[in-house]
Amino acid sequence: MDDRKALFEARYSVILAARLGYGRDGDVYVTSTGNAVKFFDRVDGYSREIGAYFLLKERGISTILGHHVPELIDFDDELLAIEMSIVKRPFLLDFASAYLEDEAPDFSEEVWDDWTAQLMERFGSNYPKVIAIREALRLATGLVLMDINPGNIGFADEQ
């Protein structure tokens, strides 16, 4: 990762400061220009996320049900890096597990029931809003969001 970070800094004349976040798909850093850069560990997650940002940009979508979506600033296929704006709560982030409807994983009813129970536990009273956000994204873009957690969907009343 350090090699990719150094190459990104040299290539784009920025400094990568503190790590803003991390997850199963990669790490996110704040840049000296006030944006964020996400470095992906795998090509498939990078491809899905960049595809989602292209769809969002093409359709002029900056919010989903009042939740801010980062704006695509730049990307680097070689470094598997996406530069995006930093958004404040309420937000919707992380599209590495957002599949086009016809490519979305097909799970058994038992798996969906378990997933639903986990979401209800994670989000409590915000669960219906989470489902509404997921559906609004699908209707606006054709993307099915699979990685749903409080780090990816943040509400204004949370810290």
Short mmCIF file of N, CA and C in Angstrom, two decimals, residues 63-146:
data_model
loop_
_atom_site.label_atom_id
_atom_site.label_comp_id
_atom_site.label_asym_id
_atom_site.label_seq_id
_atom_site.Cartn_x
_atom_site.Cartn_y
_atom_site.Cartn_z
N THR A 63 -27.52 13.33 -3.77
CA THR A 63 -28.16 12.87 -2.54
C THR A 63 -29.15 11.76 -2.86
N ILE A 64 -29.35 10.90 -1.89
CA ILE A 64 -30.38 9.87 -1.95
C ILE A 64 -31.21 10.02 -0.68
N LEU A 65 -32.44 10.43 -0.84
CA LEU A 65 -33.34 10.68 0.30
C LEU A 65 -32.66 11.55 1.36
N GLY A 66 -32.00 12.61 0.91
CA GLY A 66 -31.36 13.55 1.82
C GLY A 66 -30.00 13.12 2.33
N HIS A 67 -29.52 11.95 1.96
CA HIS A 67 -28.21 11.47 2.37
C HIS A 67 -27.19 11.84 1.29
N HIS A 68 -26.17 12.58 1.69
CA HIS A 68 -25.15 13.06 0.76
C HIS A 68 -24.33 11.90 0.22
N VAL A 69 -24.09 11.95 -1.08
CA VAL A 69 -23.26 10.96 -1.76
C VAL A 69 -21.98 11.67 -2.21
N PRO A 70 -20.82 11.09 -1.96
CA PRO A 70 -19.58 11.74 -2.40
C PRO A 70 -19.58 11.95 -3.92
N GLU A 71 -18.93 13.02 -4.33
CA GLU A 71 -18.77 13.32 -5.76
C GLU A 71 -17.45 12.73 -6.25
N LEU A 72 -17.49 12.09 -7.39
CA LEU A 72 -16.27 11.57 -8.01
C LEU A 72 -15.41 12.74 -8.46
N ILE A 73 -14.15 12.76 -8.01
CA ILE A 73 -13.20 13.80 -8.39
C ILE A 73 -12.25 13.26 -9.46
N ASP A 74 -11.66 12.11 -9.20
CA ASP A 74 -10.69 11.52 -10.13
C ASP A 74 -10.56 10.04 -9.80
N PHE A 75 -9.88 9.31 -10.66
CA PHE A 75 -9.65 7.89 -10.41
C PHE A 75 -8.40 7.45 -11.15
N ASP A 76 -7.84 6.36 -10.68
CA ASP A 76 -6.62 5.83 -11.28
C ASP A 76 -6.74 4.32 -11.34
N ASP A 77 -6.97 3.79 -12.54
CA ASP A 77 -7.15 2.35 -12.73
C ASP A 77 -5.91 1.55 -12.33
N GLU A 78 -4.73 2.10 -12.60
CA GLU A 78 -3.50 1.39 -12.28
C GLU A 78 -3.32 1.23 -10.76
N LEU A 79 -3.63 2.30 -10.03
CA LEU A 79 -3.44 2.29 -8.58
C LEU A 79 -4.68 1.78 -7.83
N LEU A 80 -5.75 1.49 -8.56
CA LEU A 80 -7.03 1.10 -7.95
C LEU A 80 -7.43 2.13 -6.90
N ALA A 81 -7.44 3.40 -7.31
CA ALA A 81 -7.71 4.50 -6.39
C ALA A 81 -8.82 5.39 -6.94
N ILE A 82 -9.71 5.81 -6.07
CA ILE A 82 -10.78 6.74 -6.42
C ILE A 82 -10.70 7.93 -5.49
N GLU A 83 -10.63 9.12 -6.09
CA GLU A 83 -10.66 10.36 -5.30
C GLU A 83 -12.08 10.90 -5.34
N MET A 84 -12.59 11.26 -4.18
CA MET A 84 -13.96 11.72 -4.04
C MET A 84 -14.05 12.84 -3.02
N SER A 85 -15.15 13.57 -3.07
CA SER A 85 -15.38 14.60 -2.08
C SER A 85 -15.70 13.93 -0.74
N ILE A 86 -15.48 14.69 0.33
CA ILE A 86 -15.84 14.24 1.66
C ILE A 86 -17.21 14.83 1.98
N VAL A 87 -18.11 13.99 2.46
CA VAL A 87 -19.46 14.45 2.78
C VAL A 87 -19.72 14.35 4.28
N LYS A 88 -20.64 15.16 4.73
CA LYS A 88 -21.04 15.16 6.14
C LYS A 88 -22.36 14.40 6.29
N ARG A 89 -22.66 14.05 7.51
CA ARG A 89 -23.94 13.40 7.81
C ARG A 89 -25.09 14.31 7.43
N PRO A 90 -26.15 13.71 7.01
CA PRO A 90 -26.38 12.31 6.71
C PRO A 90 -25.70 11.92 5.39
N PHE A 91 -25.17 10.70 5.32
CA PHE A 91 -24.43 10.29 4.13
C PHE A 91 -24.75 8.86 3.71
N LEU A 92 -24.40 8.58 2.45
CA LEU A 92 -24.43 7.24 1.88
C LEU A 92 -23.09 7.04 1.19
N LEU A 93 -22.33 6.06 1.66
CA LEU A 93 -20.97 5.83 1.18
C LEU A 93 -20.77 4.37 0.74
N ASP A 94 -19.67 4.14 0.08
CA ASP A 94 -19.13 2.81 -0.19
C ASP A 94 -20.00 2.00 -1.15
N PHE A 95 -19.60 2.03 -2.39
CA PHE A 95 -20.35 1.34 -3.44
C PHE A 95 -19.59 0.14 -4.01
N ALA A 96 -18.59 -0.34 -3.30
CA ALA A 96 -17.81 -1.49 -3.78
C ALA A 96 -18.65 -2.76 -3.81
N SER A 97 -19.71 -2.79 -3.05
CA SER A 97 -20.62 -3.94 -3.05
C SER A 97 -22.00 -3.54 -3.57
N ALA A 98 -22.01 -2.58 -4.48
CA ALA A 98 -23.26 -2.18 -5.14
C ALA A 98 -23.27 -2.82 -6.52
N TYR A 99 -24.20 -3.73 -6.72
CA TYR A 99 -24.28 -4.49 -7.96
C TYR A 99 -25.41 -3.97 -8.84
N LEU A 100 -25.22 -4.00 -10.15
CA LEU A 100 -26.33 -3.78 -11.05
C LEU A 100 -27.36 -4.87 -10.77
N GLU A 101 -28.63 -4.53 -10.90
CA GLU A 101 -29.70 -5.46 -10.51
C GLU A 101 -29.53 -6.86 -11.09
N ASP A 102 -29.20 -6.97 -12.35
CA ASP A 102 -29.10 -8.29 -12.98
C ASP A 102 -27.82 -9.04 -12.60
N GLU A 103 -26.93 -8.39 -11.85
CA GLU A 103 -25.68 -9.02 -11.41
C GLU A 103 -25.65 -9.24 -9.90
N ALA A 104 -26.67 -8.80 -9.21
CA ALA A 104 -26.70 -8.90 -7.75
C ALA A 104 -26.75 -10.36 -7.30
N PRO A 105 -26.08 -10.67 -6.21
CA PRO A 105 -26.12 -12.04 -5.69
C PRO A 105 -27.55 -12.48 -5.38
N ASP A 106 -27.83 -13.73 -5.61
CA ASP A 106 -29.14 -14.30 -5.35
C ASP A 106 -29.01 -15.23 -4.15
N PHE A 107 -29.61 -14.84 -3.05
CA PHE A 107 -29.50 -15.61 -1.82
C PHE A 107 -30.81 -16.31 -1.50
N SER A 108 -30.72 -17.32 -0.67
CA SER A 108 -31.92 -18.04 -0.23
C SER A 108 -32.74 -17.14 0.69
N GLU A 109 -34.00 -17.50 0.87
CA GLU A 109 -34.87 -16.74 1.76
C GLU A 109 -34.32 -16.71 3.18
N GLU A 110 -33.73 -17.81 3.60
CA GLU A 110 -33.15 -17.90 4.95
C GLU A 110 -32.01 -16.88 5.12
N VAL A 111 -31.15 -16.77 4.10
CA VAL A 111 -30.04 -15.81 4.15
C VAL A 111 -30.58 -14.39 4.19
N TRP A 112 -31.61 -14.08 3.36
CA TRP A 112 -32.19 -12.74 3.37
C TRP A 112 -32.83 -12.43 4.73
N ASP A 113 -33.49 -13.41 5.32
CA ASP A 113 -34.10 -13.20 6.63
C ASP A 113 -33.04 -12.89 7.69
N ASP A 114 -31.94 -13.61 7.65
CA ASP A 114 -30.84 -13.38 8.58
C ASP A 114 -30.24 -11.99 8.37
N TRP A 115 -30.04 -11.61 7.09
CA TRP A 115 -29.49 -10.30 6.74
C TRP A 115 -30.41 -9.19 7.25
N THR A 116 -31.71 -9.37 7.04
CA THR A 116 -32.70 -8.39 7.51
C THR A 116 -32.64 -8.25 9.03
N ALA A 117 -32.55 -9.36 9.73
CA ALA A 117 -32.47 -9.31 11.19
C ALA A 117 -31.21 -8.57 11.65
N GLN A 118 -30.09 -8.79 10.96
CA GLN A 118 -28.86 -8.07 11.29
C GLN A 118 -29.01 -6.57 11.07
N LEU A 119 -29.64 -6.19 9.96
CA LEU A 119 -29.85 -4.76 9.68
C LEU A 119 -30.75 -4.13 10.73
N MET A 120 -31.79 -4.84 11.12
CA MET A 120 -32.70 -4.31 12.14
C MET A 120 -31.97 -4.09 13.45
N GLU A 121 -31.08 -5.01 13.79
CA GLU A 121 -30.30 -4.88 15.02
C GLU A 121 -29.31 -3.72 14.92
N ARG A 122 -28.62 -3.59 13.79
CA ARG A 122 -27.62 -2.53 13.60
C ARG A 122 -28.23 -1.14 13.59
N PHE A 123 -29.40 -1.01 12.96
CA PHE A 123 -29.95 0.32 12.74
C PHE A 123 -31.14 0.68 13.63
N GLY A 124 -31.70 -0.28 14.31
CA GLY A 124 -32.81 0.00 15.22
C GLY A 124 -33.93 0.74 14.54
N SER A 125 -34.33 1.87 15.13
CA SER A 125 -35.47 2.63 14.61
C SER A 125 -35.20 3.23 13.22
N ASN A 126 -33.94 3.29 12.80
CA ASN A 126 -33.61 3.80 11.46
C ASN A 126 -33.71 2.73 10.38
N TYR A 127 -34.02 1.48 10.77
CA TYR A 127 -34.08 0.40 9.78
C TYR A 127 -35.00 0.71 8.60
N PRO A 128 -36.24 1.19 8.83
CA PRO A 128 -37.10 1.49 7.67
C PRO A 128 -36.49 2.55 6.73
N LYS A 129 -35.79 3.50 7.30
CA LYS A 129 -35.13 4.53 6.48
C LYS A 129 -34.01 3.90 5.64
N VAL A 130 -33.27 2.97 6.23
CA VAL A 130 -32.19 2.29 5.52
C VAL A 130 -32.75 1.55 4.30
N ILE A 131 -33.84 0.84 4.50
CA ILE A 131 -34.46 0.10 3.40
C ILE A 131 -34.97 1.07 2.34
N ALA A 132 -35.51 2.20 2.76
CA ALA A 132 -35.99 3.21 1.81
C ALA A 132 -34.83 3.80 1.00
N ILE A 133 -33.70 4.03 1.65
CA ILE A 133 -32.51 4.55 0.95
C ILE A 133 -32.01 3.53 -0.06
N ARG A 134 -31.94 2.28 0.35
CA ARG A 134 -31.49 1.22 -0.55
C ARG A 134 -32.40 1.14 -1.78
N GLU A 135 -33.71 1.23 -1.56
CA GLU A 135 -34.66 1.15 -2.67
C GLU A 135 -34.59 2.40 -3.55
N ALA A 136 -34.42 3.57 -2.96
CA ALA A 136 -34.31 4.81 -3.74
C ALA A 136 -33.06 4.78 -4.62
N LEU A 137 -31.96 4.25 -4.10
CA LEU A 137 -30.74 4.11 -4.91
C LEU A 137 -30.99 3.16 -6.07
N ARG A 138 -31.67 2.04 -5.81
CA ARG A 138 -31.97 1.07 -6.86
C ARG A 138 -32.83 1.69 -7.96
N LEU A 139 -33.85 2.42 -7.54
CA LEU A 139 -34.75 3.04 -8.53
C LEU A 139 -34.05 4.13 -9.34
N ALA A 140 -33.13 4.86 -8.71
CA ALA A 140 -32.44 5.97 -9.39
C ALA A 140 -31.30 5.50 -10.29
N THR A 141 -30.69 4.35 -9.94
CA THR A 141 -29.47 3.94 -10.66
C THR A 141 -29.48 2.51 -11.16
N GLY A 142 -30.36 1.68 -10.63
CA GLY A 142 -30.32 0.26 -10.95
C GLY A 142 -29.30 -0.50 -10.12
N LEU A 143 -28.75 0.15 -9.10
CA LEU A 143 -27.75 -0.48 -8.23
C LEU A 143 -28.40 -1.06 -6.98
N VAL A 144 -27.99 -2.27 -6.64
CA VAL A 144 -28.45 -2.94 -5.42
C VAL A 144 -27.31 -2.88 -4.41
N LEU A 145 -27.52 -2.16 -3.34
CA LEU A 145 -26.50 -1.97 -2.30
C LEU A 145 -26.52 -3.17 -1.36
N MET A 146 -25.38 -3.84 -1.24
CA MET A 146 -25.29 -5.03 -0.42
C MET A 146 -24.57 -4.81 0.91
#
